[in-house]
Tab-separated table of C-alpha atoms in Angstrom:
chain	number	residue	atom	x	y	z
A	202	MET	CA	-2.116	-0.578	22.182
A	203	ARG	CA	-2.772	3.163	21.940
A	204	PRO	CA	-1.542	5.140	18.893
A	205	PRO	CA	1.149	7.725	19.737
A	206	GLN	CA	0.540	11.461	19.396
A	207	SER	CA	4.025	12.472	18.232
A	208	TRP	CA	5.292	12.534	14.650
A	209	ARG	CA	8.915	12.121	15.753
A	210	ARG	CA	8.742	8.362	15.331
A	211	ALA	CA	7.047	8.536	11.939
A	212	ARG	CA	9.785	10.013	9.788
A	213	LEU	CA	9.795	7.164	7.291
A	214	THR	CA	6.031	7.479	6.877
A	215	LEU	CA	6.432	11.165	6.081
A	216	ALA	CA	9.361	10.450	3.763
A	217	ILE	CA	7.341	7.885	1.782
A	218	ALA	CA	4.423	10.313	1.552
A	219	VAL	CA	6.660	13.164	0.350
A	220	VAL	CA	8.505	11.040	-2.232
A	221	THR	CA	5.204	9.647	-3.539
A	222	ALA	CA	3.647	13.114	-3.805
A	223	VAL	CA	6.733	14.635	-5.461
A	224	ALA	CA	6.903	11.786	-7.982
A	225	PHE	CA	3.278	12.376	-8.946
A	226	LEU	CA	3.815	16.148	-9.148
A	227	VAL	CA	6.817	15.769	-11.464
A	228	ILE	CA	4.971	13.316	-13.708
A	229	ASP	CA	1.923	15.586	-13.800
A	230	VAL	CA	3.853	18.797	-14.523
A	231	LEU	CA	5.847	17.155	-17.314
A	232	ASN	CA	2.671	15.542	-18.679
A	233	TYR	CA	4.287	12.106	-18.561
A	234	GLU	CA	1.275	10.260	-17.153
A	235	GLU	CA	0.893	7.842	-20.038
A	236	TRP	CA	4.619	7.162	-20.288
A	237	ALA	CA	4.980	6.640	-16.521
A	238	THR	CA	2.006	4.284	-16.432
A	239	ILE	CA	3.506	2.055	-19.117
A	240	TRP	CA	7.126	2.392	-17.961
A	241	GLY	CA	6.599	1.858	-14.259
A	242	GLY	CA	3.213	0.193	-13.914
A	243	PHE	CA	2.954	-3.464	-12.922
A	244	ILE	CA	1.737	-5.388	-15.988
A	245	PRO	CA	1.254	-9.129	-15.276
A	246	ALA	CA	1.419	-10.101	-18.953
A	247	ARG	CA	5.001	-8.840	-19.196
A	248	LEU	CA	6.238	-11.909	-17.320
A	249	ALA	CA	5.108	-14.127	-20.194
A	250	PHE	CA	5.959	-11.790	-23.067
A	251	GLY	CA	9.448	-10.877	-21.927
A	252	GLN	CA	11.307	-7.667	-21.109
A	253	ASP	CA	11.062	-4.495	-23.166
A	254	GLU	CA	14.198	-2.395	-22.676
A	255	ALA	CA	12.101	0.774	-22.840
A	256	TRP	CA	10.318	-0.208	-19.618
A	257	ALA	CA	11.451	-0.613	-16.030
A	258	PRO	CA	12.658	-4.143	-15.159
A	259	PHE	CA	9.638	-6.337	-14.480
A	260	TRP	CA	10.888	-7.397	-11.026
A	261	LEU	CA	11.122	-3.729	-10.012
A	262	THR	CA	7.674	-2.635	-11.197
A	263	PRO	CA	5.827	-3.552	-7.970
A	264	LEU	CA	7.853	-0.687	-6.451
A	265	THR	CA	7.876	1.759	-9.369
A	266	ALA	CA	4.107	1.352	-9.600
A	267	THR	CA	3.769	2.840	-6.089
A	268	LEU	CA	5.086	6.149	-7.453
A	269	VAL	CA	2.572	6.372	-10.301
A	270	HIS	CA	-1.025	7.440	-9.632
A	271	ALA	CA	-3.995	7.965	-11.891
A	272	ASP	CA	-4.892	11.441	-10.661
A	273	TRP	CA	-4.945	13.711	-7.606
A	274	LEU	CA	-7.917	11.939	-6.053
A	275	HIS	CA	-6.174	8.575	-6.289
A	276	LEU	CA	-3.030	10.054	-4.734
A	277	ALA	CA	-4.874	11.941	-1.985
A	278	LEU	CA	-6.812	8.914	-0.773
A	279	ASN	CA	-3.684	6.774	-0.639
A	280	LEU	CA	-1.635	9.390	1.219
A	281	LEU	CA	-4.466	10.034	3.670
A	282	ILE	CA	-4.555	6.365	4.700
A	283	LEU	CA	-0.750	6.119	4.695
A	284	ILE	CA	-0.332	9.086	7.039
A	285	PHE	CA	-3.214	8.111	9.308
A	286	CYS	CA	-2.132	4.479	9.721
A	287	GLY	CA	1.580	4.860	9.092
A	288	ARG	CA	2.336	7.104	12.041
A	289	PRO	CA	1.222	4.701	14.787
A	290	THR	CA	2.400	1.656	12.863
A	291	GLU	CA	5.903	3.057	12.417
A	292	ALA	CA	6.003	4.062	16.080
A	293	ALA	CA	5.235	0.453	17.010
A	294	LEU	CA	7.402	-1.351	14.452
A	295	GLY	CA	10.164	1.208	13.982
A	296	PRO	CA	11.350	2.608	10.641
A	297	TRP	CA	12.969	-0.674	9.611
A	298	GLY	CA	9.813	-2.582	10.413
A	299	LEU	CA	7.655	-0.160	8.458
A	300	GLY	CA	10.087	-0.248	5.543
A	301	ILE	CA	9.978	-4.036	5.420
A	302	LEU	CA	6.198	-3.953	5.715
A	303	TYR	CA	5.813	-1.456	2.876
A	304	LEU	CA	8.256	-3.297	0.629
A	305	ILE	CA	6.739	-6.739	1.156
A	306	GLY	CA	3.261	-5.238	0.875
A	307	ALA	CA	4.053	-3.869	-2.579
A	308	TYR	CA	5.270	-7.262	-3.801
A	309	ALA	CA	2.457	-9.176	-2.088
A	310	ALA	CA	-0.041	-6.897	-3.818
A	311	ALA	CA	1.580	-7.480	-7.203
A	312	GLY	CA	1.742	-11.219	-6.558
A	313	ALA	CA	-1.928	-11.395	-5.662
A	314	GLN	CA	-2.889	-9.400	-8.728
A	315	TYR	CA	-0.756	-11.635	-10.924
A	316	ALA	CA	-2.371	-14.741	-9.428
A	317	LEU	CA	-5.821	-13.409	-10.307
A	318	ALA	CA	-4.980	-12.221	-13.815
A	319	PRO	CA	-1.588	-13.460	-15.070
A	320	THR	CA	-2.294	-12.422	-18.667
A	321	ALA	CA	-3.655	-8.950	-17.885
A	322	ALA	CA	-2.087	-6.211	-20.003
A	323	ILE	CA	-3.578	-3.296	-18.077
A	324	PRO	CA	-0.953	-1.542	-15.904
A	325	MET	CA	-1.510	-1.583	-12.161
A	326	VAL	CA	-0.422	1.723	-10.638
A	327	GLY	CA	-0.604	3.361	-7.241
A	328	ALA	CA	0.674	2.728	-3.741
A	329	SER	CA	-2.605	1.173	-2.609
A	330	GLY	CA	-1.200	-2.351	-2.312
A	331	ALA	CA	1.770	-1.325	-0.161
A	332	ILE	CA	-0.456	0.974	1.900
A	333	SER	CA	-2.896	-1.896	2.339
A	334	ALA	CA	-0.102	-3.734	4.154
A	335	VAL	CA	0.297	-0.769	6.504
A	336	LEU	CA	-3.464	-0.743	7.044
A	337	GLY	CA	-3.443	-4.485	7.760
A	338	ALA	CA	-0.703	-4.119	10.367
A	339	TYR	CA	-2.537	-1.148	11.872
A	340	ALA	CA	-5.701	-3.250	12.144
A	341	ILE	CA	-3.837	-5.890	14.167
A	342	LEU	CA	-1.839	-3.491	16.340
A	343	PHE	CA	-4.438	-0.814	17.045
A	344	GLY	CA	-7.817	-2.010	15.770
A	345	ARG	CA	-10.722	-2.071	18.182
A	346	ASN	CA	-13.025	-5.058	17.975
A	347	LYS	CA	-16.398	-4.246	16.436
A	348	VAL	CA	-17.908	-7.525	17.579
A	349	THR	CA	-18.132	-9.213	20.950
A	350	LEU	CA	-16.868	-12.776	20.918
A	351	ALA	CA	-15.451	-15.061	23.554
A	352	ASN	CA	-12.527	-15.784	21.241
A	353	GLN	CA	-10.555	-12.530	21.183
A	354	ARG	CA	-8.293	-13.668	18.352
A	355	LEU	CA	-11.304	-14.387	16.145
A	356	ALA	CA	-12.768	-10.997	17.053
A	357	MET	CA	-9.486	-9.338	16.081
A	358	TRP	CA	-9.473	-11.071	12.699
A	359	LEU	CA	-13.094	-10.117	12.046
A	360	ASN	CA	-12.210	-6.519	12.809
A	361	ALA	CA	-9.276	-6.709	10.391
A	362	LEU	CA	-11.544	-8.102	7.672
A	363	TRP	CA	-14.014	-5.300	8.308
A	364	LEU	CA	-11.288	-2.705	7.780
A	365	MET	CA	-10.117	-4.458	4.623
A	366	ALA	CA	-13.651	-4.434	3.222
A	367	ALA	CA	-14.047	-0.728	4.035
A	368	TRP	CA	-10.706	0.071	2.374
A	369	ILE	CA	-11.588	-1.847	-0.776
A	370	VAL	CA	-14.999	-0.142	-0.942
A	371	LEU	CA	-13.283	3.257	-0.779
A	372	GLN	CA	-10.954	2.229	-3.576
A	373	VAL	CA	-13.858	0.980	-5.687
A	374	ILE	CA	-15.606	4.333	-5.222
A	375	VAL	CA	-12.485	6.072	-6.470
A	376	GLY	CA	-12.303	3.536	-9.283
A	377	LEU	CA	-15.778	4.461	-10.459
A	378	THR	CA	-14.619	8.036	-10.952
A	379	LEU	CA	-11.584	6.813	-12.901
A	380	ALA	CA	-13.421	4.255	-15.034
A	381	ARG	CA	-14.021	6.814	-17.767
A	382	GLU	CA	-10.235	6.961	-18.217
A	383	GLY	CA	-9.957	3.194	-18.556
A	384	ILE	CA	-8.332	2.801	-15.137
A	385	LEU	CA	-9.445	-0.184	-13.084
A	386	ILE	CA	-9.071	-0.862	-9.359
A	387	ALA	CA	-6.922	-3.910	-8.574
A	388	VAL	CA	-8.976	-5.476	-5.793
A	389	GLY	CA	-6.694	-8.520	-5.654
A	390	ALA	CA	-3.698	-6.286	-4.994
A	391	HIS	CA	-5.452	-4.562	-2.108
A	392	ALA	CA	-6.380	-7.869	-0.535
A	393	GLY	CA	-2.875	-9.292	-1.048
A	394	GLY	CA	-1.200	-6.295	0.548
A	395	PHE	CA	-3.651	-6.232	3.449
A	396	VAL	CA	-3.175	-9.941	4.241
A	397	ALA	CA	0.600	-9.448	4.163
A	398	GLY	CA	0.268	-6.633	6.697
A	399	VAL	CA	-1.957	-8.690	8.976
A	400	LEU	CA	0.493	-11.600	8.917
A	401	LEU	CA	3.604	-9.455	9.388
A	402	ALA	CA	2.393	-7.159	12.179
A	403	ASN	CA	3.240	-9.356	15.160
A	404	PRO	CA	6.459	-10.895	13.737
A	405	LEU	CA	7.823	-7.423	12.969
A	406	LEU	CA	6.814	-6.237	16.436
A	407	LEU	CA	8.625	-9.176	18.015
A	408	LEU	CA	11.631	-8.579	15.771
A	409	ARG	CA	11.938	-5.012	16.971
A	410	TYR	CA	11.733	-5.884	20.656
A	411	ARG	CA	13.534	-9.242	20.518
A	412	LYS	CA	16.310	-7.937	22.797
A	413	ALA	CA	14.061	-5.985	25.160
């Protein structure tokens, strides 16, 4: 499948990018970074310790966390991947398909991070997990095999794993620049979101064209 050249079928991708950027800009201008990180970040330990009324509802934080970023570099990298992969993915799956993918990706990322560290008290912020789902779907729909194997399905999965590894490495590089601020990269969240995207790509494609 060849990625489309037009942006007309990528309006939801652009809308998500704009909302995410505006949310960061407002938080940055008002100097609410620390408050936003605690209020909207996904904190696994909150499930065990209960709800604090001063924070966003725990069940909603996988989504609110996508609107909070550590700094401009963190935001820029996420939006770059979202725009690059989101345009062709939305064109293939449609806006509803991309919306479902992004939503489930955010929760899959939070679920994976919780499974790895259920007592962690460090907030997880950023749209990386949800965007990882978009990247995973992109890998299945548009990825070119980097290896030559008789089994094309296996080759496709190896290519998807290669993209996931490259994405996580990029995030780790960004994480090294943020480490001085006490911000850690949630590798489990990236993997969880990516796997969700890989698994959802074909079902969402079939759902869109079920009546074709």
